[in-house]
Structures are given as C-alpha cells and as structure tokens.
Amino acid sequence: KSMTTKENNNNNNIGNDKIIYVVDANVCLHQLDVVSHPKAMRNVVVCTTVLEEVRNRSRNAYERVRRLCLEASSSTGDKTTNSGRKNFFVFSNEFHKDTYVGEPKKGESANDRNDRAIREVVKFYQKVVGLCSSNKHDGTKQKREGGEGSAGKAAEAKVILVSDDRGNVLKAKEENLNAMSVREVVNKHFAKSFPELVDLCSTRTEECFGANDNEIARNNYAKNTRTTTKASINKTEMNSKKSNSTARGGFTAFPEHLTKAQYDSGVSAGRYKEGKIRCSPYSPFSAYVDVGDDTLDVKIEGRHRMNRAMEGDVVGIEIIEDEDEEEEREKDDVNDDDNVVSLAPIVNASEDVASVDDASAKAGAEMPPSLTELKAKVVRIVKRNWRDRGYACALDIESCADLARKQHENSNENETEDGGGRAKRVLCVPNDRKTPKIRINTRHAHQIASQRIVVVIDAWLASSPYPEGHFVRALGEIGETASETAALLLEADVDDRPFAPAVHKCVPPLPWKVTEEHIEEPKREDLRNLRVCSVDPPGCRDIDDALSAVVVPKNDGVEGEEEIEIGVHIADVTTFLKPGTPMDDEALRRGTTTYLVQRRLDMLPKPLTEDICSLRADVERLAFSVFWRVDPATMLPRKDVKPRFTKSIIKSSKALTYQKAQEIIDDETNDKSDLANDLRRLRDVSKALRAKRMEQGALTLASPEVRFELDDETSNPLDVSLYISRETNKMVEEMMLLANIAVAERISEHYPSFALLRRHPEPREKMFLPLLETVKLLGLENKINCASNKTLAESLDACVREDDPYFNTLLRLQATRCMSTAKYCSTGSFPRNELYHYGLASPLYTHFTSPIRRYADVIVHRLLSASLGLISIDEVLISSVEKKVAMDNTNLFTKEIAETCNARHLAGQQAGRASAELHTLKFFKDRTTVAEARVFQIRGNNNNKTTTSTTTTTTTTT
C-alpha cells in the first residue's frame, strides 16, 4: 500500500522524468496540443509506423511532429537544461528484428496491423527498461550493504502506451501492457500541477475518427436493435437517426451518415455523387458542391441537409428529386428542435442566407441552357477539412450564460472536475461565418470572455447540434490590433514565426558584394555600365526588378540606323537559394511574401530580400536579364528578333518611386537627361504594348486598393484613402507582363510536359449571372456580351453614363467578381488551348519577375536557367521530400509545386485583404465621417430577394 502511494506521488511530481510514453497515430493526429506542451510527457517515443501513418493522413500534423522531434534532437547537447527538456525519440521499429511484425495477418486490416506493431514497441521498451533497471539494482546491491529492491522499483522507468483508440487500449491491457488515453494521462499525471492541460485535451474518440465515419459508434449503440443489408439501404437511411436516438436515449440533431459499405453501394448504383463543399461567405448552412461536372449546379441549403459538413469537406451527396417530400421528411426527423440554439453567427436573424447566384436567378436572370440546377443533401463525410491549427473565435456570451443556467438546473450533469476549477460547456463564435459555432469545455470561461481565442474542432456527432472542440490558447483582447492580426493570420493559415537557425545559415554573411568569381562566370554578362533604374512604391526595400531602355545600332547590318533595346532585370535569387536546402524547403512551405498593412511576412530572410538580392541604387547586384529589340516606328518588340536571356551583373543608377518617375517623365521641358529619355521610351513602349493587348481581348477590370498612413509609434491608422495608380504603374506592369510572357514561351518550348505556367480559365456561364442581372435591372442587357473576353471588354467599354462617371467602374467591379481564379499549373496537366490566360488574352503566361517574394518565380528561374544550359534539369527537379524526382515524374513534381503555390498565394491574398479591412474598421471606429457612397449589393434573407444594383447613391454617416 505504501509503495502504491509513493508511485502515485512520483507520477504527479517528478515521475514524469521516469515515464516513457509511446504514442500512436491518433494521438499524433489529434492530441498534439497536449503532447507538445512543455510540461507534459517529458519522454515521448514516436515509432516509424506512426510517422508514416501520420504523413499519409495529415501533412500538417506530420510536419508538426517532425519539428518536435528535430527540436528535441537539436537540444540534446545542452546538459544544463536536461532536466526540463522534452525528449522526442524516433524509433525505427519496422527495421528492428525485435519489433518488426511483417505483413498483416489473414483478416487483419492495415490499421490493426499498425496497432499491433505499436504494441510490440511497448513490449520491447518494457523489456529494455527492465534489463537496465535489473542491472542498476545489481550494481546497487554490490555497492550498498543491506540494499532493498523496493526503492529501486519505485524509481525505475515505466512504459505507457498512449492511445485514444479504445480497441487498441483494451488489447494492450489484455497483453499486460500499461495503456491509457490522453485524458487519463493528463488527469492522473499532470492535472493538479498543470490544470491548463485539461482544456487542451481533444474530445475525439474512436467513434469520431476511426474510419472517417461513425461506424464504430453505430455498431456499439445499435448492434442489438437493427441489422443492415444492401437490400435495405433506403429503410436504413430513413430510420437510422431514430433508432440511434432510441439506442442512446438522447437528443439527435442530424441524421446519421452512411457507412462506407452503404455509400459505396449507392455510388455504384449511381445514386450518390461526391464533391467538395464550398460554403457561402455568410452562412455555414448554404453551400455548393463541385461534383466535377460543369453542367451541374448542385446546392445544399439548411443545416439538416448540410448534415455536419463544413467548408472544404469532401462529401457524398444525394440529389433531392422531390423537394416537398424531402421537406416533410426533415420535419418528421427533427425530434427536439426547440433545444437547438443558433448554430452559427446570426446574420439578419436568419439561419440560412441565400446566395447571390441563387437569388439573382430568382430575380430574373435566366440560368444558362447548358446548366442544370439541383438540390442535394449530405449523406457521408468522405474527408474532413478541419484546420489543424484551429479557428479564431470569441465566446458566445449569451449562449454561455444560458447553458450555465441550464447546467445548474440539471445538477451540473455535463460538468466535470479536473484537478482544479469546474469545467463549463460554452459556445464559441468563429470569426469566419462559414464555420458554425463550436462547443468547448473550459474552466477559464471568465478569463477568456473578452479574449480572441483559438479553438480546434475535435468531433461532430449526430447527437450534437454543434461541433465539439477544445480551447488551445488566447490571442489577446478582442479589438486589439495585435490579437486581431494574429486571428486573421490563423484564419488565412499564414505562418508568422521567425526563420529557424538552419535557414539563416543558408544566407551569405553580410556585408556581401559582387566578387571576381561572379564577374568571371562565362555565361554572366557584365552590365554595370548599362543605365538601369527601378520604379517601385515608396518605402520599398525588397526591390526585385529594374528597367533599361537605350538606343543601340540596328543589328541587321545597316549602318547608321538605330533602334531601341529595352531590358527587364530581375534579382538573381536562385544563385543563393539552392534546391534541397533548409532555406529552399522553408521558401516552398511559405510560398509567398504576405503583405499586411503594418508589416511584411517574408518568404526569405531579410538579409537576402533587402540587401543581397535587392536591386538597390548604386550597388552591384546579380540579375537575370531579358532584352528585346524595339522598332522605333511602332514602339513594339520586333517579331523577327527573339528575346535574349542572360545572367548579368547590374548597377542601378536610381531607385525611383512611381510618383517621382512620373514627375521626371512629365517634365519634358526641363528634364532632358538620359534617365528621363529612357523612362519616356519605356512609357511609349508600354502604351503600344497595352493597346495591342486590348485589341487582342485583354480585360481592364476594377479592383481598387486602399492605402493607409500609420502612426510611427502605435501603428494605428491616421488616414485611409484609395491608392492612386499613375501612368508609371501601368508602364512597369506592361514591362513585367512582357517578360513573363517571353519566359513562358521559352520554358514551355523546352519543357512541354512540366513547365510551370499560370493559367486563367474562361469563367463558366453561371459565373456571369450577377453581372447579367445587374445590367438587366438597369435596362442594359443588350449592351453586355459575355461570349469571349474580347466581346466582354468591348461591352464594358460601351457601358458608360455621361451623368455618372463612376458607373463604369461599378460595372467593372461586378465583372471582376465574376472571374474565375488564375492558378499555377504544369504544362503536362492541360492541353495547350487550356493554358490560355483569359484576363490577359495571352496563350501562355507565367510568373518570373518576383522571385524574392514568390516561390513559383524561383522554379521558373531554375527552368529558364536549365533551358539556357546554365544548370542541369536534374538540379531543378530536386524535391525536399524525395531529393530527386525521376524524369518520368516531372509533371507530378511541377503539379505538386503548383498546388502548393496556389494555396499559399490565396492565403497571402486573404490575409492582406483582411488586414486592410481590419485597419479600415479601426480608422472609422472613433470617427464620424460624411461621404458619398454607392449601394453595390442588397442581400435579403428568408423569402426576400437578393439583388444587385449599381444605381443607388446615398450620403452615409459612419
């Protein structure tokens, strides 16, 4: 009895150092907030079986586990902090003779085989720990007289399997192994000393994530009440919710999802379809499903039909044939609707918000004849898209108070004691309206009531009207710039952590300068005498492009004739950013530089972006240059002379702002310097290029940008205004487009199966419905033709009102919202005609001009270098995961790079826009401003119509 008490005291105090925790894949996937806590589970073993399973199921979780192991490994040499250090050990169990379990046994699933392998690891560690302890006791007996073994046993290490899989835990106990769930470990070993760990515990159980469905839970609860066969699928679906509700004896908010067998059978019969959910920006219970068929417009409306599906989930759906019959069935299915609190942030007191597309169609815009509109309901979640990093939320104070009162009346049925205060079930309102409210258990409700917090979703059972989650951390006071910025970065999935030491080691030491070795490179031209200048926004320090335009002798051999040679010079980042290095891996992971209002989150370390690679004035820098010969008569590049590409050394003569460059160009009377003449040549060439693009069908759309003047000390906005675009902005834009198109043609010619391009698909017919509805309401339906980009551009040019100069801008804003998204792609993934860029009217296009801030440009630089024979193509195809990709997988390599760049580009844009919106709100928060405004859209709920209008003018006091 005394020994047991002693062991328990050790477990709650210093025993953490003497316990080895072997974790399984489910713990690594769903309980990393606990495992990574500095005070929890000091010694953690992650076997390779677990690492491989985690890598296959969640790339984010895998990278997080990998980081924990690497950080623990890098700190092993620091003996001074050994007692407080977390130790993560990677054990190669699949390559050890004592732990290798071979292939799955007959009738054994891959998951069961992996669980068996993990239990073998626990047995092996117990055996090794036992031998070590035995040897230690033997040595102690020889050194001490009368030594007793009890003290040694009390202090010897203990091996525990940590798993939230009930089946795995039960089998481990049957094999006489120590096995516990994460919550059991926390309650027994840490809750009294570190009560915050209780809140970090995920509420997931095997029924929530065992096989991506609720089969285990359904079998446990209803195995004695019903049986299911393939012939009774319809009956099972209708009765599943009621039978489960009876079996559980509780409230059921949603119908149960189909089992995998039921779903697969229905898919084979053509009854179910599969696709990705895209929720309305204003409600989590109104969504479209992309089923991979452009002729189908599939919509899901209402929380019952959404059936716990969330933004980004891959779902199985059933098309609703009879709307009235389905509505009656839904009414019968809801058995306790009075108990359901608002499941999402309230938007005009409506649970569901009609989307713009749907309402526009109802208001009069006809659906395209090739498009079939269908209603559907979710019958299965094929793949969840819950964010591993969590959701930015705030407590729903009203519902918290209501739930607390109900819990008190029910004698605190749902409350639990966990080593300190009393846990309360509270609701959290996510910042993102596409996400429903989340219920958590926390003992810190009063402390976080005014805080912006992070919540991770753990499960959403049919018996719960809300997804269940757990509190991770507080970001700060609601409304504070720092906390709201942290929240918007979390929502956009943008990482703002500093670069790791391994990344900084890849950067050359400062001060850096061009050396003789660079000058003597055989394929690098010395252009330091060429007159070059940069034109950028004020305060720009990461200057990645510069321009030149000089008069040169004509190269066709005719004496006395001259022409213009224009050049675009881009920072040669790839000379310093080598494939396969930690800096390259980190650049790919970040994908892009994210520009917030008050700061910049770099893709590469600042010494590289602001110094070594920045094309600053009066310093020598390495560049990648492209040259064209321009016909002075047309001011267009000559078609008979191909662009010339070369690595170079340049020395910029001036770093100009857009405004300063414009002033130089406009001052033709007084400023006749060589630099001024170069800028005017560039202006003339850009005008000719722009006119040619417009003639080919390029679109001029409206997307106004907002600029802020910030307080130097507080970073609070002092002024907000629309960004003024000058002629020099368009000049630089045309030069960058010219370079990008030339590089796209070059790399696609040399690498037709894996060049990295940027395509802009033609919008689908239904995407133009809001624009068509607007012009119909205004009586201009005969003036808009969306048949092609050229006809659309001509139509927009014709829609003007003499009495309203802003009217055309509003129409272009509406047209901008109708566009599809431009994306990076591999040339091997699409036929040539589908590589077209709709907005620019260009057959081929890529990104080459910003390698400092876009990883896609880095890959394009490498491809261009390979096409010029500067590097081998094998060097381009080095992957951070597999080190080198075989030539027959080159399309897959570029495709994966493109998908990563697309995701990171979208995330960066989302964060930038959210930051601008945040600072706009902060500017107007304590100010009264009178201004003229336009009603751009009118949104209605319930039976109201949603229409768009661009004719209303109002004076608004904010």
mmCIF file of N, CA and C in Angstrom, residues 97-160:
data_model
loop_
_atom_site.group_PDB
_atom_site.id
_atom_site.type_symbol
_atom_site.label_atom_id
_atom_site.label_comp_id
_atom_site.label_asym_id
_atom_site.label_seq_id
_atom_site.Cartn_x
_atom_site.Cartn_y
_atom_site.Cartn_z
ATOM 1 N N LYS A 97 14.757 -6.140 -35.507
ATOM 2 C CA LYS A 97 14.360 -7.555 -35.518
ATOM 3 C C LYS A 97 13.378 -7.902 -34.396
ATOM 4 N N ASP A 98 13.439 -7.160 -33.278
ATOM 5 C CA ASP A 98 12.561 -7.464 -32.157
ATOM 6 C C ASP A 98 11.182 -6.812 -32.267
ATOM 7 N N THR A 99 11.006 -5.879 -33.190
ATOM 8 C CA THR A 99 9.728 -5.160 -33.276
ATOM 9 C C THR A 99 9.065 -5.243 -34.652
ATOM 10 N N TYR A 100 9.731 -5.821 -35.624
ATOM 11 C CA TYR A 100 9.118 -5.935 -36.960
ATOM 12 C C TYR A 100 8.035 -7.003 -36.917
ATOM 13 N N VAL A 101 6.826 -6.653 -37.358
ATOM 14 C CA VAL A 101 5.689 -7.591 -37.278
ATOM 15 C C VAL A 101 5.299 -8.155 -38.627
ATOM 16 N N GLY A 102 5.941 -7.744 -39.707
ATOM 17 C CA GLY A 102 5.649 -8.290 -41.027
ATOM 18 C C GLY A 102 4.357 -7.761 -41.615
ATOM 19 N N GLU A 103 3.835 -8.501 -42.587
ATOM 20 C CA GLU A 103 2.613 -8.099 -43.276
ATOM 21 C C GLU A 103 1.392 -8.379 -42.404
ATOM 22 N N PRO A 104 0.248 -7.753 -42.700
ATOM 23 C CA PRO A 104 -0.971 -8.033 -41.923
ATOM 24 C C PRO A 104 -1.343 -9.513 -41.963
ATOM 25 N N LYS A 105 -1.838 -10.005 -40.844
ATOM 26 C CA LYS A 105 -2.302 -11.386 -40.778
ATOM 27 C C LYS A 105 -3.601 -11.535 -41.563
ATOM 28 N N LYS A 106 -3.993 -12.763 -41.769
ATOM 29 C CA LYS A 106 -5.214 -13.030 -42.523
ATOM 30 C C LYS A 106 -6.409 -12.414 -41.802
ATOM 31 N N GLY A 107 -7.161 -11.586 -42.510
ATOM 32 C CA GLY A 107 -8.326 -10.929 -41.934
ATOM 33 C C GLY A 107 -8.013 -9.702 -41.104
ATOM 34 N N GLU A 108 -6.744 -9.330 -41.021
ATOM 35 C CA GLU A 108 -6.329 -8.172 -40.230
ATOM 36 C C GLU A 108 -6.203 -6.947 -41.128
ATOM 37 N N SER A 109 -6.822 -5.844 -40.716
ATOM 38 C CA SER A 109 -6.733 -4.617 -41.501
ATOM 39 C C SER A 109 -5.371 -3.971 -41.322
ATOM 40 N N ALA A 110 -5.047 -3.028 -42.220
ATOM 41 C CA ALA A 110 -3.770 -2.323 -42.115
ATOM 42 C C ALA A 110 -3.691 -1.538 -40.816
ATOM 43 N N ASN A 111 -4.828 -0.976 -40.385
ATOM 44 C CA ASN A 111 -4.847 -0.213 -39.138
ATOM 45 C C ASN A 111 -4.582 -1.113 -37.934
ATOM 46 N N ASP A 112 -5.192 -2.316 -37.942
ATOM 47 C CA ASP A 112 -4.967 -3.264 -36.845
ATOM 48 C C ASP A 112 -3.530 -3.753 -36.839
ATOM 49 N N ARG A 113 -2.972 -3.929 -38.019
ATOM 50 C CA ARG A 113 -1.566 -4.351 -38.100
ATOM 51 C C ARG A 113 -0.653 -3.290 -37.491
ATOM 52 N N ASN A 114 -0.932 -2.005 -37.795
ATOM 53 C CA ASN A 114 -0.128 -0.925 -37.242
ATOM 54 C C ASN A 114 -0.276 -0.834 -35.725
ATOM 55 N N ASP A 115 -1.503 -1.052 -35.217
ATOM 56 C CA ASP A 115 -1.698 -1.060 -33.766
ATOM 57 C C ASP A 115 -0.893 -2.174 -33.110
ATOM 58 N N ARG A 116 -0.862 -3.323 -33.758
ATOM 59 C CA ARG A 116 -0.080 -4.450 -33.231
ATOM 60 C C ARG A 116 1.412 -4.128 -33.219
ATOM 61 N N ALA A 117 1.860 -3.419 -34.267
ATOM 62 C CA ALA A 117 3.270 -3.037 -34.337
ATOM 63 C C ALA A 117 3.631 -2.079 -33.203
ATOM 64 N N ILE A 118 2.710 -1.159 -32.881
ATOM 65 C CA ILE A 118 2.979 -0.202 -31.798
ATOM 66 C C ILE A 118 3.030 -0.924 -30.453
ATOM 67 N N ARG A 119 2.159 -1.918 -30.269
ATOM 68 C CA ARG A 119 2.198 -2.671 -29.011
ATOM 69 C C ARG A 119 3.498 -3.464 -28.885
ATOM 70 N N GLU A 120 4.030 -3.913 -29.992
ATOM 71 C CA GLU A 120 5.324 -4.601 -29.951
ATOM 72 C C GLU A 120 6.434 -3.646 -29.520
ATOM 73 N N VAL A 121 6.313 -2.377 -29.924
ATOM 74 C CA VAL A 121 7.293 -1.374 -29.495
ATOM 75 C C VAL A 121 7.229 -1.192 -27.980
ATOM 76 N N VAL A 122 5.998 -1.160 -27.426
ATOM 77 C CA VAL A 122 5.842 -1.026 -25.977
ATOM 78 C C VAL A 122 6.472 -2.213 -25.258
ATOM 79 N N LYS A 123 6.236 -3.421 -25.790
ATOM 80 C CA LYS A 123 6.833 -4.620 -25.182
ATOM 81 C C LYS A 123 8.350 -4.547 -25.225
ATOM 82 N N PHE A 124 8.890 -4.096 -26.348
ATOM 83 C CA PHE A 124 10.338 -4.006 -26.482
ATOM 84 C C PHE A 124 10.921 -3.009 -25.487
ATOM 85 N N TYR A 125 10.281 -1.858 -25.348
ATOM 86 C CA TYR A 125 10.782 -0.855 -24.408
ATOM 87 C C TYR A 125 10.681 -1.350 -22.967
ATOM 88 N N GLN A 126 9.597 -2.070 -22.665
ATOM 89 C CA GLN A 126 9.476 -2.636 -21.320
ATOM 90 C C GLN A 126 10.605 -3.621 -21.046
ATOM 91 N N LYS A 127 10.917 -4.411 -22.049
ATOM 92 C CA LYS A 127 11.996 -5.404 -21.898
ATOM 93 C C LYS A 127 13.340 -4.711 -21.686
ATOM 94 N N VAL A 128 13.619 -3.691 -22.507
ATOM 95 C CA VAL A 128 14.898 -2.986 -22.397
ATOM 96 C C VAL A 128 14.985 -2.236 -21.079
ATOM 97 N N VAL A 129 13.896 -1.555 -20.691
ATOM 98 C CA VAL A 129 13.886 -0.813 -19.431
ATOM 99 C C VAL A 129 14.047 -1.763 -18.252
ATOM 100 N N GLY A 130 13.413 -2.941 -18.336
ATOM 101 C CA GLY A 130 13.547 -3.919 -17.273
ATOM 102 C C GLY A 130 14.961 -4.407 -17.111
ATOM 103 N N LEU A 131 15.638 -4.675 -18.233
ATOM 104 C CA LEU A 131 17.036 -5.122 -18.171
ATOM 105 C C LEU A 131 17.925 -4.044 -17.567
ATOM 106 N N CYS A 132 17.714 -2.783 -18.011
ATOM 107 C CA CYS A 132 18.519 -1.680 -17.478
ATOM 108 C C CYS A 132 18.302 -1.529 -15.976
ATOM 109 N N SER A 133 17.029 -1.626 -15.544
ATOM 110 C CA SER A 133 16.737 -1.476 -14.126
ATOM 111 C C SER A 133 17.344 -2.611 -13.328
ATOM 112 N N SER A 134 17.287 -3.861 -13.886
ATOM 113 C CA SER A 134 17.863 -5.023 -13.199
ATOM 114 C C SER A 134 19.358 -4.858 -13.006
ATOM 115 N N ASN A 135 20.048 -4.400 -14.063
ATOM 116 C CA ASN A 135 21.495 -4.184 -13.953
ATOM 117 C C ASN A 135 21.808 -3.108 -12.935
ATOM 118 N N LYS A 136 20.971 -2.071 -12.887
ATOM 119 C CA LYS A 136 21.187 -0.982 -11.947
ATOM 120 C C LYS A 136 21.025 -1.472 -10.505
ATOM 121 N N HIS A 137 19.985 -2.336 -10.277
ATOM 122 C CA HIS A 137 19.758 -2.857 -8.934
ATOM 123 C C HIS A 137 20.905 -3.759 -8.501
ATOM 124 N N ASP A 138 21.421 -4.596 -9.433
ATOM 125 C CA ASP A 138 22.539 -5.480 -9.122
ATOM 126 C C ASP A 138 23.749 -4.677 -8.704
ATOM 127 N N GLY A 139 24.040 -3.591 -9.421
ATOM 128 C CA GLY A 139 25.178 -2.745 -9.071
ATOM 129 C C GLY A 139 24.981 -2.076 -7.729
ATOM 130 N N THR A 140 23.747 -1.694 -7.447
ATOM 131 C CA THR A 140 23.461 -1.039 -6.166
ATOM 132 C C THR A 140 23.673 -1.999 -5.002
ATOM 133 N N LYS A 141 23.285 -3.270 -5.201
ATOM 134 C CA LYS A 141 23.448 -4.265 -4.129
ATOM 135 C C LYS A 141 24.914 -4.511 -3.826
ATOM 136 N N GLN A 142 25.742 -4.485 -4.871
ATOM 137 C CA GLN A 142 27.163 -4.717 -4.647
ATOM 138 C C GLN A 142 27.802 -3.548 -3.909
ATOM 139 N N LYS A 143 27.295 -2.345 -4.099
ATOM 140 C CA LYS A 143 27.906 -1.164 -3.505
ATOM 141 C C LYS A 143 27.357 -0.853 -2.123
ATOM 142 N N ARG A 144 26.096 -1.259 -1.840
ATOM 143 C CA ARG A 144 25.482 -0.900 -0.578
ATOM 144 C C ARG A 144 25.130 -2.136 0.229
ATOM 145 N N GLU A 145 25.398 -2.096 1.484
ATOM 146 C CA GLU A 145 25.019 -3.192 2.375
ATOM 147 C C GLU A 145 23.527 -3.111 2.658
ATOM 148 N N GLY A 146 22.921 -4.300 2.661
ATOM 149 C CA GLY A 146 21.503 -4.361 3.024
ATOM 150 C C GLY A 146 20.600 -3.641 2.068
ATOM 151 N N GLY A 147 21.044 -3.492 0.791
ATOM 152 C CA GLY A 147 20.199 -2.781 -0.158
ATOM 153 C C GLY A 147 18.902 -3.506 -0.423
ATOM 154 N N GLU A 148 17.794 -2.797 -0.405
ATOM 155 C CA GLU A 148 16.481 -3.381 -0.663
ATOM 156 C C GLU A 148 16.033 -2.998 -2.078
ATOM 157 N N GLY A 149 15.328 -3.915 -2.729
ATOM 158 C CA GLY A 149 14.893 -3.663 -4.100
ATOM 159 C C GLY A 149 13.702 -2.751 -4.216
ATOM 160 N N SER A 150 12.989 -2.518 -3.104
ATOM 161 C CA SER A 150 11.756 -1.738 -3.222
ATOM 162 C C SER A 150 12.002 -0.315 -3.662
ATOM 163 N N ALA A 151 13.062 0.285 -3.161
ATOM 164 C CA ALA A 151 13.336 1.670 -3.554
ATOM 165 C C ALA A 151 13.665 1.755 -5.012
ATOM 166 N N GLY A 152 14.423 0.776 -5.493
ATOM 167 C CA GLY A 152 14.766 0.772 -6.912
ATOM 168 C C GLY A 152 13.544 0.611 -7.781
ATOM 169 N N LYS A 153 12.613 -0.254 -7.390
ATOM 170 C CA LYS A 153 11.420 -0.488 -8.194
ATOM 171 C C LYS A 153 10.548 0.755 -8.255
ATOM 172 N N ALA A 154 10.539 1.485 -7.139
ATOM 173 C CA ALA A 154 9.705 2.686 -7.114
ATOM 174 C C ALA A 154 10.218 3.731 -8.075
ATOM 175 N N ALA A 155 11.520 3.702 -8.360
ATOM 176 C CA ALA A 155 12.099 4.753 -9.180
ATOM 177 C C ALA A 155 12.338 4.317 -10.616
ATOM 178 N N GLU A 156 12.160 3.002 -10.906
ATOM 179 C CA GLU A 156 12.504 2.558 -12.253
ATOM 180 C C GLU A 156 11.513 3.095 -13.279
ATOM 181 N N ALA A 157 11.981 3.231 -14.535
ATOM 182 C CA ALA A 157 11.170 3.825 -15.598
ATOM 183 C C ALA A 157 9.965 2.964 -15.920
ATOM 184 N N LYS A 158 8.900 3.626 -16.351
ATOM 185 C CA LYS A 158 7.649 2.969 -16.683
ATOM 186 C C LYS A 158 7.301 3.284 -18.125
ATOM 187 N N VAL A 159 6.844 2.289 -18.858
ATOM 188 C CA VAL A 159 6.498 2.469 -20.267
ATOM 189 C C VAL A 159 4.981 2.427 -20.411
ATOM 190 N N ILE A 160 4.400 3.457 -21.032
ATOM 191 C CA ILE A 160 2.943 3.553 -21.185
ATOM 192 C C ILE A 160 2.593 3.764 -22.652
#
